[in-house]
Tab-separated table of N, CA and C in Angstrom:
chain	number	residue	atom	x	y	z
A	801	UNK	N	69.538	23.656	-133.659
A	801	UNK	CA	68.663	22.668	-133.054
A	801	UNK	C	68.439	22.932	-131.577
A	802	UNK	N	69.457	23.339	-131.112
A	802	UNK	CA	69.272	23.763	-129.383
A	802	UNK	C	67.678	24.604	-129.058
A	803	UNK	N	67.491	25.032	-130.217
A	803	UNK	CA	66.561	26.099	-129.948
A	803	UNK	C	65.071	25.490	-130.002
A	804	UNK	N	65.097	24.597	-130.992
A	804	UNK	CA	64.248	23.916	-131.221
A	804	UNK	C	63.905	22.787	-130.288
A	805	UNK	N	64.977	22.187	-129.351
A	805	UNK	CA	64.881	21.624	-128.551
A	805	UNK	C	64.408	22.272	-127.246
A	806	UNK	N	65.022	23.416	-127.195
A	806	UNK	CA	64.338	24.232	-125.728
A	806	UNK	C	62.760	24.567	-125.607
A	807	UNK	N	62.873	24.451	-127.294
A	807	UNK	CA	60.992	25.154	-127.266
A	807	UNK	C	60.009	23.854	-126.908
A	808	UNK	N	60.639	22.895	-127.432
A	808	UNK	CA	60.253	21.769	-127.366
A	808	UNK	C	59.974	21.232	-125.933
A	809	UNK	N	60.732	21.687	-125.144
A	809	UNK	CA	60.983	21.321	-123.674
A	809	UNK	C	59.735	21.939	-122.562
A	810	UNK	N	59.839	23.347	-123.336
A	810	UNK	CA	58.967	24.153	-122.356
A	810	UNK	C	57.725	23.842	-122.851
A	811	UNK	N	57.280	23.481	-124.448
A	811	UNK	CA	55.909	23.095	-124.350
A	811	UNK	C	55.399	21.929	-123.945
A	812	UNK	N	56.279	20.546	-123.522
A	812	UNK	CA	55.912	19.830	-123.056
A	812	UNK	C	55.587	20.098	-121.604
A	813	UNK	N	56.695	20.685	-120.948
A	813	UNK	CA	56.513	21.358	-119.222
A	813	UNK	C	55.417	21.783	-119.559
A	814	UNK	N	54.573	22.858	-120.459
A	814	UNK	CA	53.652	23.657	-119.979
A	814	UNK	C	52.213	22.265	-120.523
A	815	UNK	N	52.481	21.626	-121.124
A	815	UNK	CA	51.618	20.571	-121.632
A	815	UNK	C	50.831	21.056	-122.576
A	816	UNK	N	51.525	22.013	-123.530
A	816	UNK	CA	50.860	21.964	-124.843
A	816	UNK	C	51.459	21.474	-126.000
A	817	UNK	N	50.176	21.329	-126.716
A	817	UNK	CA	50.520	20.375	-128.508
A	817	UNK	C	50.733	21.535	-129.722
A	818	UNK	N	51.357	20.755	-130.463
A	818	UNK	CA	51.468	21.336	-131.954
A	818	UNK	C	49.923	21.920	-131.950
A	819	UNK	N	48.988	21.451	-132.003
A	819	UNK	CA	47.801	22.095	-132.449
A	819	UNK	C	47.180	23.222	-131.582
A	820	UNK	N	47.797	23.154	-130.346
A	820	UNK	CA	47.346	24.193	-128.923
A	820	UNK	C	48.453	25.092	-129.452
A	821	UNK	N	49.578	25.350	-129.968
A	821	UNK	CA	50.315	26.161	-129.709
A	821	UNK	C	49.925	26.994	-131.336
A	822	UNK	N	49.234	26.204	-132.076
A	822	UNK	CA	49.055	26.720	-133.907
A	822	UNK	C	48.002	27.853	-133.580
A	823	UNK	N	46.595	27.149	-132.449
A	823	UNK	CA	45.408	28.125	-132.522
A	823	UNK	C	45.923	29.181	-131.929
A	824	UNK	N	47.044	29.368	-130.417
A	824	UNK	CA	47.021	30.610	-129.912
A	824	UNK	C	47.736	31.345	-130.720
A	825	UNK	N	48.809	31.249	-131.454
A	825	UNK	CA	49.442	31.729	-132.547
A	825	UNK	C	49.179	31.978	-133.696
A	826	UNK	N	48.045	31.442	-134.566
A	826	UNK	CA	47.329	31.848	-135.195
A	826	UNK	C	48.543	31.404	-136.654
A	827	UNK	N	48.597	30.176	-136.484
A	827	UNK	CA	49.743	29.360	-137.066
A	827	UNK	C	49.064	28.103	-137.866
A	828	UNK	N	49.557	27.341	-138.889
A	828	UNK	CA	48.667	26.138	-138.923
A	828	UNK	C	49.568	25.042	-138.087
A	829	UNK	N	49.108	24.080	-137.667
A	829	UNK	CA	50.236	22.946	-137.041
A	829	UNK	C	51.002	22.326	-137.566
A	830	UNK	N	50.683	21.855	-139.130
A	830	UNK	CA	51.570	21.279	-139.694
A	830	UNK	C	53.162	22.443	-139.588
A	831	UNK	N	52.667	23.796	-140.162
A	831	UNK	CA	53.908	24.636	-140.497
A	831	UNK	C	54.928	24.827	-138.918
A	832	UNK	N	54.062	24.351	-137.906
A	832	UNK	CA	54.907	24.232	-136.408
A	832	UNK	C	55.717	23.424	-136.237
A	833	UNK	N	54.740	21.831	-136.643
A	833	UNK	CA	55.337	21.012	-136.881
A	833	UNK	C	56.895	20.519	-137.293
A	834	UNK	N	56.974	21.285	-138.877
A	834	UNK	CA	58.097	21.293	-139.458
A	834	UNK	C	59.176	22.539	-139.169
A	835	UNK	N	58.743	23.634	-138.647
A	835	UNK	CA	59.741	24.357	-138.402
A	835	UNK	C	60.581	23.730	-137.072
A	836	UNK	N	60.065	23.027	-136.166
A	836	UNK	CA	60.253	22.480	-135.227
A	836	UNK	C	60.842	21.170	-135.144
A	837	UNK	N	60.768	19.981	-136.265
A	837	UNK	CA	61.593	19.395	-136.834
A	837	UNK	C	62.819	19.508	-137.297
A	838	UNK	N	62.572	21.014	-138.645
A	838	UNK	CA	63.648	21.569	-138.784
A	838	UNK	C	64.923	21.944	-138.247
A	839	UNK	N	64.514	22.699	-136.842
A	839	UNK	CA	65.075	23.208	-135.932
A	839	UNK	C	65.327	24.520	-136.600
A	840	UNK	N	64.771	24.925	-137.705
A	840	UNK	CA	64.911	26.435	-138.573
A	840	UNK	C	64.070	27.204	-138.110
A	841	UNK	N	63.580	28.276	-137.287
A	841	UNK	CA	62.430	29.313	-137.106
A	841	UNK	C	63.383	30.518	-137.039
A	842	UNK	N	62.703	31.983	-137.307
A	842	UNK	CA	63.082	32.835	-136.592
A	842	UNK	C	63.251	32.736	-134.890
A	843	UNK	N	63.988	34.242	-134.720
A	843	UNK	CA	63.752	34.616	-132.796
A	843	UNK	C	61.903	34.757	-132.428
A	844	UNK	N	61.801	35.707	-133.525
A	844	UNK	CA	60.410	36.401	-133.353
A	844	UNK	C	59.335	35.215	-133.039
A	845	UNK	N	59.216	33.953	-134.327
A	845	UNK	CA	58.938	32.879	-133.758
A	845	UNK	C	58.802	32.523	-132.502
A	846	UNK	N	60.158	32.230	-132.163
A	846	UNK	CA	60.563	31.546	-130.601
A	846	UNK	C	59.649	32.332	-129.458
A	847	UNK	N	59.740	33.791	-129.723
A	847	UNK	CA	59.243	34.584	-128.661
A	847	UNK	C	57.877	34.946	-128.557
A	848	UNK	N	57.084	34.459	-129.558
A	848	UNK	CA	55.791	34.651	-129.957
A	848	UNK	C	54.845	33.256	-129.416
A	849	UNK	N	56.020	32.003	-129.734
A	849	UNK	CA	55.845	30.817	-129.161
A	849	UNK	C	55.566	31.269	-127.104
A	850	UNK	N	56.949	31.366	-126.769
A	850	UNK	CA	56.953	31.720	-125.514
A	850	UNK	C	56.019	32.301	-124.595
A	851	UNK	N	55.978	33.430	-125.457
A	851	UNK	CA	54.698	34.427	-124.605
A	851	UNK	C	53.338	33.506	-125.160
A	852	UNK	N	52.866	33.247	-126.017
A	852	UNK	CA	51.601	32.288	-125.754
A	852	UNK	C	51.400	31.163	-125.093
A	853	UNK	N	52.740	30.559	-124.357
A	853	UNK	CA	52.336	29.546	-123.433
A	853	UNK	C	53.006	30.534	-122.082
A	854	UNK	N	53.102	31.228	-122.113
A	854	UNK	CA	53.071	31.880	-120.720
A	854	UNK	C	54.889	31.491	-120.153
A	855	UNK	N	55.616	31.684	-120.856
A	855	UNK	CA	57.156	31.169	-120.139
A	855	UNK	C	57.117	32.227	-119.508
A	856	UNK	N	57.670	32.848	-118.580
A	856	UNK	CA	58.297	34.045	-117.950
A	856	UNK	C	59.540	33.905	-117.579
A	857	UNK	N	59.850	32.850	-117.543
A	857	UNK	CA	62.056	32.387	-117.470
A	857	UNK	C	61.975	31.152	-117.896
A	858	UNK	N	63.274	31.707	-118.362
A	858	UNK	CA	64.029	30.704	-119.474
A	858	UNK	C	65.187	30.256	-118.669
A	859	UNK	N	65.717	28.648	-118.890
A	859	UNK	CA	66.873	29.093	-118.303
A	859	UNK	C	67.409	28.270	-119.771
A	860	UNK	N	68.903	28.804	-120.101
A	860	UNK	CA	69.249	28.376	-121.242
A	860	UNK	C	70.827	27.234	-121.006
A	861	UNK	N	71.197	26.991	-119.235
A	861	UNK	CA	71.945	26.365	-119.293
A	861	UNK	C	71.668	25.200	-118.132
C-alpha cells in the first residue's frame, strides 16, 4: 500500500486525475482506479505513472 499511497501523493501534488493520468498512459481509468485502490501494480507501472506526470525526485522517507 505504501506505494500506492506515494503515487497517490505525487498525483495530487502534480494535480492530476485518474482520467489525466489513463489518457497519458494510454490506460483506461477505471483499471487505474482499481489498481490504485488495490495498492497491487507492478514497478513498471509506478514508473510509467511517474515519468508521465513529470516526477524527477522522489523522496520515499
Amino acid at each position: 500500500m505504501k506505494a500506492a499511497n506515494l503515487l497517490k501523493a505525487e498525483l495530487k501534488r502534480k494535480g492530476v486525475t485518474y482520467a489525466q493520468l489513463a489518457e497519458l498512459i494510454g490506460e483506461k481509468e477505471v483499471n487505474i482506479r482499481n489498481k490504485l485502490s488495490r495498492g497491487k501494480f507492478s514497478a513498471a507501472f509506478m514508473l510509467q505513472s511517474l515519468v508521465a506526470i513529470q516526477v524527477n525526485d522522489l523522496r520515499l522517507a
